Coordinates of N, CA and C in Angstrom, one line a residue:
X1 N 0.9 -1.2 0.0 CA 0.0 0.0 0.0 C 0.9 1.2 0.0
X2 N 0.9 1.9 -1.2 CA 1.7 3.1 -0.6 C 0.6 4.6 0.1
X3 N 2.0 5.3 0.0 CA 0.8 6.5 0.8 C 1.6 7.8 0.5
X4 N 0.9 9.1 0.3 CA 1.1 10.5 0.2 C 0.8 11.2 1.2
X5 N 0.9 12.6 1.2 CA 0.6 13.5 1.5 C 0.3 14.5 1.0
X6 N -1.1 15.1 1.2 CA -1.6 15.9 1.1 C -1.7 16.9 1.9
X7 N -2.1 18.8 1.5 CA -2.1 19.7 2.3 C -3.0 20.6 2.0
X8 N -4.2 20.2 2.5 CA -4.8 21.5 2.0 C -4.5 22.8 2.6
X9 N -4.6 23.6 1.7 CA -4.2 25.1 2.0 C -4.7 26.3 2.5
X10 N -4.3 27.4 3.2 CA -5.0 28.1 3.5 C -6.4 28.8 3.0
X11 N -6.3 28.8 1.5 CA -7.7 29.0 0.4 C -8.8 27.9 0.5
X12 N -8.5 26.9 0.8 CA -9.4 25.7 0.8 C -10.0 25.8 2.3
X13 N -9.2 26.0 3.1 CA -9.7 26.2 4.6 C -10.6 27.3 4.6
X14 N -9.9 28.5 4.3 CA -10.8 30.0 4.1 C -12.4 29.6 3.3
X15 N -12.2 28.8 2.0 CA -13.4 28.5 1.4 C -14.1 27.3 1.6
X16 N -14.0 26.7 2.5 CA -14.8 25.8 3.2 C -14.9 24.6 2.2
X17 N -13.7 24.3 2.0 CA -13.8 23.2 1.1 C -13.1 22.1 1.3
X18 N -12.7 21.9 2.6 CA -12.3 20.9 3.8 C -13.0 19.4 3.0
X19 N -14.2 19.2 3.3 CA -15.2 18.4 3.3 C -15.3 18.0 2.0
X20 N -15.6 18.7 1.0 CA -15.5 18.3 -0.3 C -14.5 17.9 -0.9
X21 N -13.3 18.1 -1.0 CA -12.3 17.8 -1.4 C -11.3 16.0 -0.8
X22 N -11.8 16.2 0.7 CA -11.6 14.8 1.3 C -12.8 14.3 0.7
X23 N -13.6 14.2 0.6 CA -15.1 13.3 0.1 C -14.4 12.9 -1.0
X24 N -13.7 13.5 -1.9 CA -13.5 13.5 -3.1 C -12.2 12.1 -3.4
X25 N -11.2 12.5 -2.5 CA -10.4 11.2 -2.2 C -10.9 10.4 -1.6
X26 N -11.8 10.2 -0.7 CA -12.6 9.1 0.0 C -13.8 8.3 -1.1
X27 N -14.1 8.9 -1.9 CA -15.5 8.5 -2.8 C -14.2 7.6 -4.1
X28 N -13.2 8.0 -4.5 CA -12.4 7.3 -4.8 C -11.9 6.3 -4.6
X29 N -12.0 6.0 -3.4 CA -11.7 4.2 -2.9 C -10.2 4.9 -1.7
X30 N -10.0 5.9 -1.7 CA -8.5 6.0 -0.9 C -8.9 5.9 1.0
X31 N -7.9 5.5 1.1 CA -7.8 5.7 2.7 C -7.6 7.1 3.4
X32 N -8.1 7.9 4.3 CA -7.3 8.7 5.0 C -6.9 8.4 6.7
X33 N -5.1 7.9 6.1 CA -4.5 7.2 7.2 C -4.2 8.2 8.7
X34 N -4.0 9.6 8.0 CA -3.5 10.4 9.2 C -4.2 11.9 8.8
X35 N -4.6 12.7 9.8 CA -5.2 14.1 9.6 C -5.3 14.6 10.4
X36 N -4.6 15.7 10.0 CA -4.7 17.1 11.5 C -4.4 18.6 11.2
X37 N -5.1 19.5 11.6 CA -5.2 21.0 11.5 C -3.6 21.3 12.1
X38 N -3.2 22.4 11.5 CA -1.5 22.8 11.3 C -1.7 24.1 10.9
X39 N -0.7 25.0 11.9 CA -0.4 26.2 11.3 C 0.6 26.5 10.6
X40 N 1.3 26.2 9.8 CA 2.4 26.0 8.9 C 3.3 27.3 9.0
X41 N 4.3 27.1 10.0 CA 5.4 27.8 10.9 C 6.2 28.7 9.4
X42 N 7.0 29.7 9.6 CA 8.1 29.3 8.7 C 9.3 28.5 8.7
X43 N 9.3 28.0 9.6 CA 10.5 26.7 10.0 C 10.1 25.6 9.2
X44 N 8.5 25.3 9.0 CA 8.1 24.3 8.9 C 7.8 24.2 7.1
X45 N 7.0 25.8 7.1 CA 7.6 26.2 5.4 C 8.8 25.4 5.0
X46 N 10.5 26.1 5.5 CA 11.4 25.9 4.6 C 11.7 24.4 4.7
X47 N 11.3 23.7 6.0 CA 11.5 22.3 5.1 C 10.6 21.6 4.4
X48 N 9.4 22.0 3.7 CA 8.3 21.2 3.0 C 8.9 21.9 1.7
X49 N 9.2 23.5 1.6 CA 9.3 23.6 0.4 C 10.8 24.0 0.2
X50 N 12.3 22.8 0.5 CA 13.3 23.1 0.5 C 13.9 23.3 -0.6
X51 N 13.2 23.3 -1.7 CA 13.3 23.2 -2.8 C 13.0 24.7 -3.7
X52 N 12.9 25.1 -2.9 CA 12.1 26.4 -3.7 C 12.8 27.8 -3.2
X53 N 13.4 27.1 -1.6 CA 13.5 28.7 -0.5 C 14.4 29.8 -1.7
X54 N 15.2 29.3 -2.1 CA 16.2 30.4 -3.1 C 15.2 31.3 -4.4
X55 N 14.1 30.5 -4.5 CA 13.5 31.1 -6.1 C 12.9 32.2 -5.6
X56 N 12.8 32.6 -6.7 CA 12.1 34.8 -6.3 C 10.9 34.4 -6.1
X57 N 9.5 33.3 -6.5 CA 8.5 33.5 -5.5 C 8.4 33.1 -4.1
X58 N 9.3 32.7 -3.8 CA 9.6 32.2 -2.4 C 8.9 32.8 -1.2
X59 N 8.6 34.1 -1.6 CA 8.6 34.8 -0.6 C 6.8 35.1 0.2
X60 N 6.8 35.1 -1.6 CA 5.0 35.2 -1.8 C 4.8 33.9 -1.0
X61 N 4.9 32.6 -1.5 CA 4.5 31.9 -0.7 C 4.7 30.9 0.4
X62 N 5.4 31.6 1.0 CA 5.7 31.9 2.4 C 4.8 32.4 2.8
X63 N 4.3 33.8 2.7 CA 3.5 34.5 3.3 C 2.3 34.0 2.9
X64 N 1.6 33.6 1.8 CA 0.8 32.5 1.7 C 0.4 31.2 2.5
X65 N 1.6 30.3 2.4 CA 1.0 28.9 3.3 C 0.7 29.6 4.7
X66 N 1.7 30.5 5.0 CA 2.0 30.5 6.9 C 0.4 31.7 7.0
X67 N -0.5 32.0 6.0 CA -1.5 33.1 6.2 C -2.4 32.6 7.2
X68 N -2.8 31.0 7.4 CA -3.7 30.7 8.2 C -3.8 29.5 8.1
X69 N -4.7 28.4 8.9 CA -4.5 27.2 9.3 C -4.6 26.4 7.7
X70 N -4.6 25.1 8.0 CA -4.1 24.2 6.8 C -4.8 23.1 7.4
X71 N -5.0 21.8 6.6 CA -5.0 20.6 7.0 C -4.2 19.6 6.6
X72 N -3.3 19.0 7.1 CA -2.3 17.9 6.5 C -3.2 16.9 6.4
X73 N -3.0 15.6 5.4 CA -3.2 14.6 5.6 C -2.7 13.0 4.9
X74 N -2.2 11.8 5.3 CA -2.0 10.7 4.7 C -2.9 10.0 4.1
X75 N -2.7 10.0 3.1 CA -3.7 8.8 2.1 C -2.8 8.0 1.5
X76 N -3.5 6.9 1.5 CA -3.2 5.8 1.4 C -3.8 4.4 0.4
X77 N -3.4 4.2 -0.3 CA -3.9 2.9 -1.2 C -2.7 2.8 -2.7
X78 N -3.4 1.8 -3.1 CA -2.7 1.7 -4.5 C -2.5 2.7 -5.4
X79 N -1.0 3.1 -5.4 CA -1.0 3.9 -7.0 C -1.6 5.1 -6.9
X80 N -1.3 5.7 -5.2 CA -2.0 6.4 -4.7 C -1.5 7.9 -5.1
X81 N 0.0 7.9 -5.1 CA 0.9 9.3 -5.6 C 0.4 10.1 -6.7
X82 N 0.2 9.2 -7.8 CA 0.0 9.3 -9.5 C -1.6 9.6 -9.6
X83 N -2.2 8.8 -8.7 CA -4.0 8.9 -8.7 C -3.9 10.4 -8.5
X84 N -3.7 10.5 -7.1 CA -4.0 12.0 -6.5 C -3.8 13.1 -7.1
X85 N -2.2 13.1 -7.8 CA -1.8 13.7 -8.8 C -2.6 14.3 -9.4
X86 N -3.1 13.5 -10.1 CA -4.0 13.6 -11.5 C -5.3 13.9 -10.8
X87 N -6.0 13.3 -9.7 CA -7.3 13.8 -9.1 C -7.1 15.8 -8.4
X88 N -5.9 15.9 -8.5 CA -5.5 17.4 -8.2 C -5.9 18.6 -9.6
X89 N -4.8 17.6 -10.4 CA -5.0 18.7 -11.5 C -3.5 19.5 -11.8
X90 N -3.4 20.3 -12.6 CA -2.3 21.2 -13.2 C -2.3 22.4 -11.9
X91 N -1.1 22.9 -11.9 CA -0.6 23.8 -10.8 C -1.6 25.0 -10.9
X92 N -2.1 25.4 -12.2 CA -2.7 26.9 -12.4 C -4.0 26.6 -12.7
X93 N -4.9 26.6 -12.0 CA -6.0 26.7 -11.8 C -6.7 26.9 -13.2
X94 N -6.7 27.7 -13.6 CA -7.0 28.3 -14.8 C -7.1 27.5 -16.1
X95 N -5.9 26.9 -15.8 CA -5.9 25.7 -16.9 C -6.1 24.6 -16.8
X96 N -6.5 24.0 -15.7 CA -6.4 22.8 -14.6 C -7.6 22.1 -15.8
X97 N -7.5 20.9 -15.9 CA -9.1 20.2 -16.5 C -10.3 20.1 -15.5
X98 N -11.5 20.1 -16.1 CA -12.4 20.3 -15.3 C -12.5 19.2 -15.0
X99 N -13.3 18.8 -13.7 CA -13.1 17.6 -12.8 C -12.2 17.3 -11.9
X100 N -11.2 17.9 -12.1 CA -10.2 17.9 -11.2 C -10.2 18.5 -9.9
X101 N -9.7 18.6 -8.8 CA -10.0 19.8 -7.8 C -9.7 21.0 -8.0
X102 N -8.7 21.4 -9.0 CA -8.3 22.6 -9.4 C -8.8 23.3 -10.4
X103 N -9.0 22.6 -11.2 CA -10.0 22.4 -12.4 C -11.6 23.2 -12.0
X104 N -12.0 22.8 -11.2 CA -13.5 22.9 -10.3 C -13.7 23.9 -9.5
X105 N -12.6 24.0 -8.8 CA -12.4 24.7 -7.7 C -11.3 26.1 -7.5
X106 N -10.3 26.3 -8.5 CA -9.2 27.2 -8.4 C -9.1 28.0 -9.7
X107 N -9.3 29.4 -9.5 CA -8.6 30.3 -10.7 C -7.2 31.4 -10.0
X108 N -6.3 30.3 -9.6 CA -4.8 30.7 -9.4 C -4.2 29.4 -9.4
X109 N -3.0 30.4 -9.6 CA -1.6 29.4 -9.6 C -1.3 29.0 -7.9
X110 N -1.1 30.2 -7.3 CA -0.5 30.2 -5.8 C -1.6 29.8 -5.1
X111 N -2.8 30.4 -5.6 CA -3.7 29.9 -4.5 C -4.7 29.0 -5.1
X112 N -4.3 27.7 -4.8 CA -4.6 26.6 -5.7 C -4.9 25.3 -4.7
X113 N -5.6 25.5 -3.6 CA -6.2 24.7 -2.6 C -5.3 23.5 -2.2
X114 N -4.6 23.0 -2.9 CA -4.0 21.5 -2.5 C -2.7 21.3 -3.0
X115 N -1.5 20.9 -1.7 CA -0.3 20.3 -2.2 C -0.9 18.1 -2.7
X116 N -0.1 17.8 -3.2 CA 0.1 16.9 -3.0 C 1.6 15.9 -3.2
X117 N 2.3 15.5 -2.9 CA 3.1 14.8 -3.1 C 3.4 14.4 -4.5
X118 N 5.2 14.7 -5.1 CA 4.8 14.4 -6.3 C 5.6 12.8 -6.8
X119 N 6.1 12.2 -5.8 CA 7.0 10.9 -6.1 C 6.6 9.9 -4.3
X120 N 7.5 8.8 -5.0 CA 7.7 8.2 -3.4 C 8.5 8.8 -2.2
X121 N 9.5 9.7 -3.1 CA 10.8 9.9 -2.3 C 9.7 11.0 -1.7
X122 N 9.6 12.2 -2.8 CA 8.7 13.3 -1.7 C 7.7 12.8 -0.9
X123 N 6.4 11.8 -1.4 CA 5.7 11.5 0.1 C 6.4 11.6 1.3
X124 N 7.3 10.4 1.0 CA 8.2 9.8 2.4 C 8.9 11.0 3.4
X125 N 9.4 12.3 2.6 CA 9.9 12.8 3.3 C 8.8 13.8 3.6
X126 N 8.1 14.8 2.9 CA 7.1 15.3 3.5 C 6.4 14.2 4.7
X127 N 5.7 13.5 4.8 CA 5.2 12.5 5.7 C 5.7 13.3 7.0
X128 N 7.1 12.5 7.0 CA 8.1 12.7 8.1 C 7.8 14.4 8.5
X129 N 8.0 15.2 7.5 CA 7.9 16.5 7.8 C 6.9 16.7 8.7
X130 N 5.6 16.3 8.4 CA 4.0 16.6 9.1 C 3.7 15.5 9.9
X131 N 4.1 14.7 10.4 CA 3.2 13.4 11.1 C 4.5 12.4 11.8
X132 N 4.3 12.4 12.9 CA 5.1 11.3 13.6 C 4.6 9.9 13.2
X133 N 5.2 8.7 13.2 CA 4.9 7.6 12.6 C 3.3 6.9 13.5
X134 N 3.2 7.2 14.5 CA 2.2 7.0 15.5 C 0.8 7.8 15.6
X135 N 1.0 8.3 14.6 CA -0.1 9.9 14.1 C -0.8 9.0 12.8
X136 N -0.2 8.4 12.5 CA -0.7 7.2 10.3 C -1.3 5.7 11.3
X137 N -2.5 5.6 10.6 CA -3.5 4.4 10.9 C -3.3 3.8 9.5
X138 N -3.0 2.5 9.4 CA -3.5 1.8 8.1 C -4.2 1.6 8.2
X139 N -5.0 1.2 7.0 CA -6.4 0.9 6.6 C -6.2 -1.1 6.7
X140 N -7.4 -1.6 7.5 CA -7.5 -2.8 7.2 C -9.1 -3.2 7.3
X141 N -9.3 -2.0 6.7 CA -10.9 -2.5 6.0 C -11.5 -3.4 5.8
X142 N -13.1 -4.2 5.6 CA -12.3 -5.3 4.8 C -13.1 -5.3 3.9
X143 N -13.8 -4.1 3.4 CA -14.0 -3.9 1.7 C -12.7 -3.2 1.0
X144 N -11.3 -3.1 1.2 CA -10.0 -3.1 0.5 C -10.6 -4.1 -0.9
X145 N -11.1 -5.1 -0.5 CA -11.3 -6.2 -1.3 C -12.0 -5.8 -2.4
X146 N -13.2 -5.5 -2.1 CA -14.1 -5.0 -3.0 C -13.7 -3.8 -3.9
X147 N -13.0 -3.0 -3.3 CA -13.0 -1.0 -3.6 C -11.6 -2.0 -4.9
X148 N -10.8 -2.3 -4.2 CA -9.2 -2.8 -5.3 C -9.7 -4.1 -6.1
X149 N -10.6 -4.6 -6.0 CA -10.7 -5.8 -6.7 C -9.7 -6.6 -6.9
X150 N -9.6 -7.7 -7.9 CA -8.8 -9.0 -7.8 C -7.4 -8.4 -8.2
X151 N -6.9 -7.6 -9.1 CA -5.8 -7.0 -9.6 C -4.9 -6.2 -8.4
X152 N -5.5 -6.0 -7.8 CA -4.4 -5.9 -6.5 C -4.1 -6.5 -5.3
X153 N -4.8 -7.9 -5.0 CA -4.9 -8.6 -4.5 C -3.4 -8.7 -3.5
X154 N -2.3 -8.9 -4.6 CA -1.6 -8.9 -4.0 C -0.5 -7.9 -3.6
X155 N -1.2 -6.7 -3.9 CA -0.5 -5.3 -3.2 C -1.1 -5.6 -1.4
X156 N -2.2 -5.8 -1.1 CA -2.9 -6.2 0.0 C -2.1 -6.9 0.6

């Protein structure tokens, strides 16, 4: 089973789209292994987005994520990185396909409701970033069976 992370963002909080957007991974067949309200420090910024602190928008969003609460959360299931991915959408709202969460939901680049994880390596380390190992519930359902059918039987 692998697993990501997700962050909804201060826009998604502000627009009350908390509920919808998890519905939206949950109605999908995914697990939500771990979840909790975060005020996203700047300490906590530069290690999620260590990647970025040097670029000239840096700054904007910084003051961005840290504007107001967030919700982290782990999900979890098959092929879960790539799903979510694609269940997010393109970075710019504007362009995003419809159906997507950004697509539906966002007309910005920066303020675009949802990180998600874009590899294994990034889950794994964001994870670590936001959640002690004791904070993530696996899922042992036992419609796993049903929701993944026979083809993943043995990811199970």
């Amino acid at each position: 089973m692998q697993r990501t992370l997700i962050l909804l963002k201060p826009d998604c909080v502000q627009r009350r789209l908390i509920g919808t957007i998890l519905s939206r991974i949950e109605q999908k067949g995914f697990y939500i292994a771990g979840l909790k309200w975060i005020h996203i420090t700047e300490e906590l910024a530069a290690k999620h987005y260590a990647d970025h602190v040097s670029k000239e928008f840096y700054p904007k969003l910084l003051e961005y994520i840290t504007s107001g609460p967030s919700v982290a959360a782990v999900v979890e299931g098959p092929e879960v990185i790539a799903t979510i991915r694609k269940l997010t959408g393109s970075t710019n709202g504007l362009s995003a396909e419809p159906g997507t969460i950004r697509g539906d939901f966002s007309v910005s680049t920066q303020r675009n409701l949802i990180h998600a994880s874009d590899s294994q390596a990034s889950a794994e380390r964001e994870i670590s970033i936001f959640f002690q190992e004791n904070e993530i519930f696996s899922s042992n359902h036992a419609d796993k069976m049903i929701i993944f059918n026979d083809q993943e039987r043995e990811v199970l």
